Coordinates of N, CA, C and O in Angstrom, one line a residue:
H452 N 64.6 1.6 -12.4 CA 65.0 2.2 -11.1 C 65.8 1.1 -10.3 O 65.4 -0.1 -10.3
I453 N 66.7 1.6 -9.5 CA 67.4 0.7 -8.6 C 67.3 1.3 -7.2 O 67.4 2.5 -6.9
R454 N 67.1 0.4 -6.2 CA 66.9 0.8 -4.8 C 67.9 0.0 -4.0 O 68.0 -1.3 -4.2
V455 N 68.5 0.6 -3.1 CA 69.5 0.0 -2.2 C 69.0 0.2 -0.7 O 68.8 1.3 -0.3
L456 N 68.8 -0.9 0.0 CA 68.4 -0.8 1.4 C 69.4 -1.6 2.3 O 70.1 -2.4 1.8
Y457 N 69.4 -1.3 3.6 CA 70.2 -2.0 4.5 C 69.5 -2.2 5.8 O 68.6 -1.4 6.2
A458 N 69.9 -3.2 6.5 CA 69.4 -3.4 7.9 C 70.6 -4.1 8.7 O 71.3 -4.9 8.2
I459 N 70.7 -3.6 9.9 CA 71.8 -4.1 10.8 C 71.2 -5.0 11.9 O 70.2 -4.5 12.5
T460 N 71.6 -6.2 12.0 CA 71.2 -7.0 13.1 C 72.4 -7.1 14.1 O 73.4 -6.6 13.9
D461 N 72.1 -7.9 15.2 CA 73.2 -8.2 16.1 C 74.4 -8.9 15.5 O 75.5 -8.8 16.0
K462 N 74.1 -9.7 14.5 CA 75.2 -10.5 13.9 C 75.7 -10.1 12.5 O 76.8 -10.5 12.2
E463 N 75.0 -9.3 11.8 CA 75.4 -8.9 10.4 C 74.7 -7.7 9.8 O 73.7 -7.2 10.4
L464 N 75.2 -7.3 8.7 CA 74.6 -6.3 7.9 C 74.0 -6.9 6.7 O 74.7 -7.7 6.0
H465 N 72.7 -6.6 6.4 CA 72.0 -7.1 5.2 C 71.9 -5.9 4.3 O 71.3 -4.9 4.6
I466 N 72.4 -6.0 3.1 CA 72.2 -5.0 2.0 C 71.4 -5.7 0.9 O 71.7 -6.8 0.5
T467 N 70.3 -5.0 0.5 CA 69.5 -5.5 -0.7 C 69.6 -4.5 -1.8 O 69.5 -3.3 -1.5
V468 N 69.8 -5.0 -3.0 CA 69.8 -4.1 -4.2 C 68.7 -4.6 -5.1 O 68.7 -5.8 -5.5
N469 N 67.7 -3.8 -5.3 CA 66.5 -4.2 -6.1 C 66.5 -3.4 -7.4 O 66.9 -2.2 -7.4
D470 N 66.0 -4.0 -8.5 CA 65.7 -3.2 -9.7 C 64.3 -3.5 -10.1 O 63.6 -4.4 -9.6
D471 N 63.8 -2.8 -11.1 CA 62.4 -3.0 -11.6 C 62.4 -3.6 -12.9 O 61.5 -3.4 -13.7
G472 N 63.4 -4.5 -13.2 CA 63.4 -5.2 -14.5 C 62.6 -6.4 -14.5 O 61.7 -6.6 -13.6
V473 N 62.9 -7.4 -15.3 CA 62.1 -8.6 -15.4 C 62.5 -9.6 -14.4 O 61.8 -10.6 -14.2
G474 N 63.6 -9.5 -13.8 CA 64.0 -10.4 -12.7 C 64.8 -11.6 -13.3 O 65.1 -11.6 -14.5
I475 N 65.1 -12.5 -12.5 CA 65.9 -13.7 -12.9 C 64.9 -14.9 -12.9 O 64.3 -15.2 -11.8
P476 N 64.8 -15.6 -14.0 CA 64.0 -16.8 -14.0 C 64.4 -17.8 -12.9 O 65.6 -18.0 -12.6
S477 N 63.5 -18.5 -12.2 CA 63.8 -19.4 -11.1 C 64.8 -20.4 -11.5 O 65.7 -20.8 -10.7
G478 N 64.7 -21.0 -12.7 CA 65.7 -22.0 -13.1 C 67.1 -21.5 -13.4 O 68.0 -22.3 -13.5
E479 N 67.3 -20.2 -13.4 CA 68.6 -19.7 -13.7 C 69.3 -19.2 -12.4 O 70.5 -18.9 -12.4
K480 N 68.6 -19.0 -11.3 CA 69.2 -18.4 -10.1 C 70.4 -19.1 -9.6 O 71.4 -18.5 -9.2
E481 N 70.5 -20.4 -9.8 CA 71.6 -21.2 -9.3 C 72.8 -21.1 -10.2 O 73.9 -21.4 -9.8
Y482 N 72.6 -20.6 -11.4 CA 73.7 -20.5 -12.4 C 74.3 -19.1 -12.6 O 75.4 -18.9 -13.1
I483 N 73.6 -18.0 -12.1 CA 74.0 -16.7 -12.5 C 75.4 -16.3 -11.9 O 76.0 -15.4 -12.4
F484 N 75.8 -17.0 -10.8 CA 77.1 -16.7 -10.2 C 78.2 -17.6 -10.7 O 79.4 -17.5 -10.2
E485 N 77.9 -18.4 -11.7 CA 79.0 -19.3 -12.3 C 79.8 -18.6 -13.3 O 79.2 -17.8 -14.1
R486 N 81.0 -18.9 -13.4 CA 81.9 -18.4 -14.4 C 81.4 -18.7 -15.8 O 81.1 -19.9 -16.1
G487 N 81.4 -17.7 -16.7 CA 80.9 -18.0 -18.1 C 79.4 -17.8 -18.3 O 79.0 -17.8 -19.5
Y488 N 78.7 -17.7 -17.3 CA 77.2 -17.6 -17.5 C 76.8 -16.2 -17.7 O 77.4 -15.2 -17.2
G489 N 75.9 -15.9 -18.7 CA 75.4 -14.6 -19.0 C 75.6 -14.3 -20.4 O 76.0 -15.1 -21.2
K490 N 75.2 -13.0 -20.7 CA 75.2 -12.6 -22.1 C 76.5 -12.0 -22.6 O 76.7 -11.8 -23.8
N491 N 77.3 -11.5 -21.8 CA 78.6 -10.9 -22.2 C 79.7 -11.8 -21.9 O 79.8 -12.9 -22.3
T492 N 80.7 -11.4 -21.0 CA 81.9 -12.2 -20.8 C 81.6 -13.3 -19.8 O 82.3 -14.3 -19.7
G493 N 80.6 -13.2 -19.0 CA 80.3 -14.2 -17.9 C 81.2 -14.1 -16.7 O 81.3 -15.0 -15.9
W494 N 81.8 -12.9 -16.6 CA 82.7 -12.7 -15.4 C 82.1 -11.8 -14.3 O 82.5 -11.9 -13.2
G495 N 81.1 -11.0 -14.7 CA 80.6 -10.0 -13.8 C 80.1 -10.6 -12.4 O 80.7 -10.3 -11.4
L496 N 79.1 -11.3 -12.4 CA 78.6 -11.8 -11.1 C 79.5 -12.9 -10.5 O 79.6 -13.0 -9.3
F497 N 80.1 -13.7 -11.4 CA 81.1 -14.7 -10.9 C 82.2 -14.0 -10.1 O 82.5 -14.3 -8.9
L498 N 82.8 -13.0 -10.7 CA 83.9 -12.3 -10.1 C 83.5 -11.5 -8.8 O 84.2 -11.5 -7.8
S499 N 82.3 -10.9 -8.9 CA 81.8 -10.2 -7.7 C 81.6 -11.2 -6.5 O 82.0 -10.9 -5.4
K500 N 81.0 -12.3 -6.8 CA 80.8 -13.3 -5.7 C 82.2 -13.8 -5.1 O 82.3 -13.9 -3.9
E501 N 83.1 -14.1 -6.0 CA 84.4 -14.6 -5.6 C 85.1 -13.6 -4.7 O 85.7 -13.9 -3.6
I502 N 85.1 -12.3 -5.1 CA 85.8 -11.2 -4.3 C 85.1 -11.1 -2.9 O 85.7 -11.0 -1.9
L503 N 83.8 -11.1 -2.9 CA 83.0 -10.9 -1.7 C 83.3 -12.1 -0.7 O 83.5 -11.9 0.5
E504 N 83.4 -13.3 -1.3 CA 83.6 -14.5 -0.4 C 85.0 -14.5 0.2 O 85.1 -15.0 1.3
I505 N 86.0 -13.9 -0.4 CA 87.3 -13.7 0.2 C 87.2 -13.0 1.5 O 88.0 -13.3 2.5
T506 N 86.3 -12.0 1.6 CA 86.2 -11.3 2.8 C 85.0 -11.7 3.7 O 84.7 -11.1 4.7
G507 N 84.5 -12.9 3.4 CA 83.4 -13.5 4.3 C 82.0 -13.0 4.0 O 81.1 -13.2 4.8
I508 N 81.9 -12.2 2.9 CA 80.6 -11.7 2.5 C 79.9 -12.6 1.5 O 80.6 -13.2 0.7
T509 N 78.6 -12.8 1.7 CA 77.9 -13.6 0.8 C 76.9 -12.8 -0.1 O 76.5 -11.7 0.4
I510 N 76.6 -13.3 -1.2 CA 75.6 -12.7 -2.1 C 74.7 -13.7 -2.7 O 75.2 -14.8 -3.1
R511 N 73.4 -13.4 -2.9 CA 72.5 -14.3 -3.5 C 71.4 -13.5 -4.1 O 71.2 -12.3 -3.8
E512 N 70.7 -14.1 -5.1 CA 69.6 -13.4 -5.7 C 68.3 -14.0 -5.1 O 68.1 -15.2 -5.1
I513 N 67.4 -13.2 -4.6 CA 66.2 -13.6 -3.9 C 64.9 -13.1 -4.5 O 63.9 -13.2 -3.9
G514 N 65.0 -12.5 -5.6 CA 63.8 -11.8 -6.2 C 62.8 -12.8 -6.8 O 63.1 -14.0 -6.9
T515 N 61.7 -12.2 -7.1 CA 60.6 -13.0 -7.7 C 60.6 -12.7 -9.2 O 60.6 -11.6 -9.7
P516 N 60.7 -13.8 -10.1 CA 60.7 -13.6 -11.5 C 59.5 -12.7 -12.0 O 58.4 -12.9 -11.5
G517 N 59.8 -11.8 -12.8 CA 58.7 -10.9 -13.3 C 58.6 -9.6 -12.5 O 57.8 -8.7 -12.8
E518 N 59.2 -9.6 -11.3 CA 59.1 -8.4 -10.4 C 60.4 -7.7 -10.2 O 60.5 -6.9 -9.3
G519 N 61.4 -8.1 -10.9 CA 62.7 -7.4 -10.8 C 63.7 -8.3 -10.0 O 63.3 -9.2 -9.3
A520 N 65.0 -8.0 -10.2 CA 66.0 -8.8 -9.5 C 66.2 -8.2 -8.1 O 66.1 -7.0 -7.9
V521 N 66.5 -9.0 -7.1 CA 66.8 -8.6 -5.7 C 68.0 -9.4 -5.3 O 68.0 -10.6 -5.2
F522 N 69.1 -8.6 -5.1 CA 70.3 -9.2 -4.6 C 70.5 -8.9 -3.1 O 70.4 -7.8 -2.7
E523 N 70.7 -10.0 -2.4 CA 71.0 -9.8 -0.9 C 72.4 -10.0 -0.6 O 73.0 -11.1 -1.0
I524 N 73.0 -9.1 0.0 CA 74.5 -9.2 0.4 C 74.5 -9.2 1.9 O 73.9 -8.3 2.6
I525 N 75.2 -10.2 2.5 CA 75.3 -10.3 3.9 C 76.7 -10.2 4.3 O 77.6 -10.9 3.9
V526 N 76.9 -9.2 5.2 CA 78.3 -8.9 5.7 C 78.3 -9.3 7.2 O 77.5 -8.8 8.0
P527 N 79.3 -10.1 7.6 CA 79.4 -10.5 9.0 C 79.7 -9.3 9.8 O 80.3 -8.3 9.4
K528 N 79.4 -9.4 11.1 CA 79.6 -8.3 12.0 C 81.1 -7.8 12.0 O 81.3 -6.6 12.2
T529 N 82.0 -8.7 11.8 CA 83.4 -8.3 11.8 C 83.8 -7.6 10.5 O 84.9 -7.1 10.4
G530 N 82.9 -7.5 9.5 CA 83.2 -6.9 8.2 C 82.8 -5.5 8.0 O 82.9 -5.0 6.9
F531 N 82.2 -4.9 9.1 CA 81.7 -3.5 8.9 C 81.7 -2.8 10.3 O 81.8 -3.5 11.3
R532 N 81.6 -1.5 10.3 CA 81.4 -0.8 11.5 C 80.4 0.3 11.3 O 80.4 0.9 10.2
K533 N 79.7 0.5 12.3 CA 78.6 1.6 12.3 C 79.1 2.7 13.1 O 79.4 2.6 14.3
E534 N 79.2 3.9 12.5 CA 79.6 5.1 13.3 C 78.3 5.9 13.6 O 77.4 6.1 12.8
D535 N 78.2 6.3 14.9 CA 77.0 7.0 15.3 C 77.1 8.5 15.0 O 78.0 9.1 14.8

């Protein structure tokens, strides 16, 4: 299962994407966004992070190994708008 949540603060939008898989081992978290890392082409997370950074958005993995992956995406206030 995948769950997407969000929270808006005065400064930014926080989006978290969780899954119920095995998660990312602690020793690999710093490498998963590097080009060439992974089981396939190694472009997926690398390219995602690069594109997001162009627009001032950050992404990181904050999950607990064994409890699923949790990706946190932070969008600065100038990068989104909330319509009432």
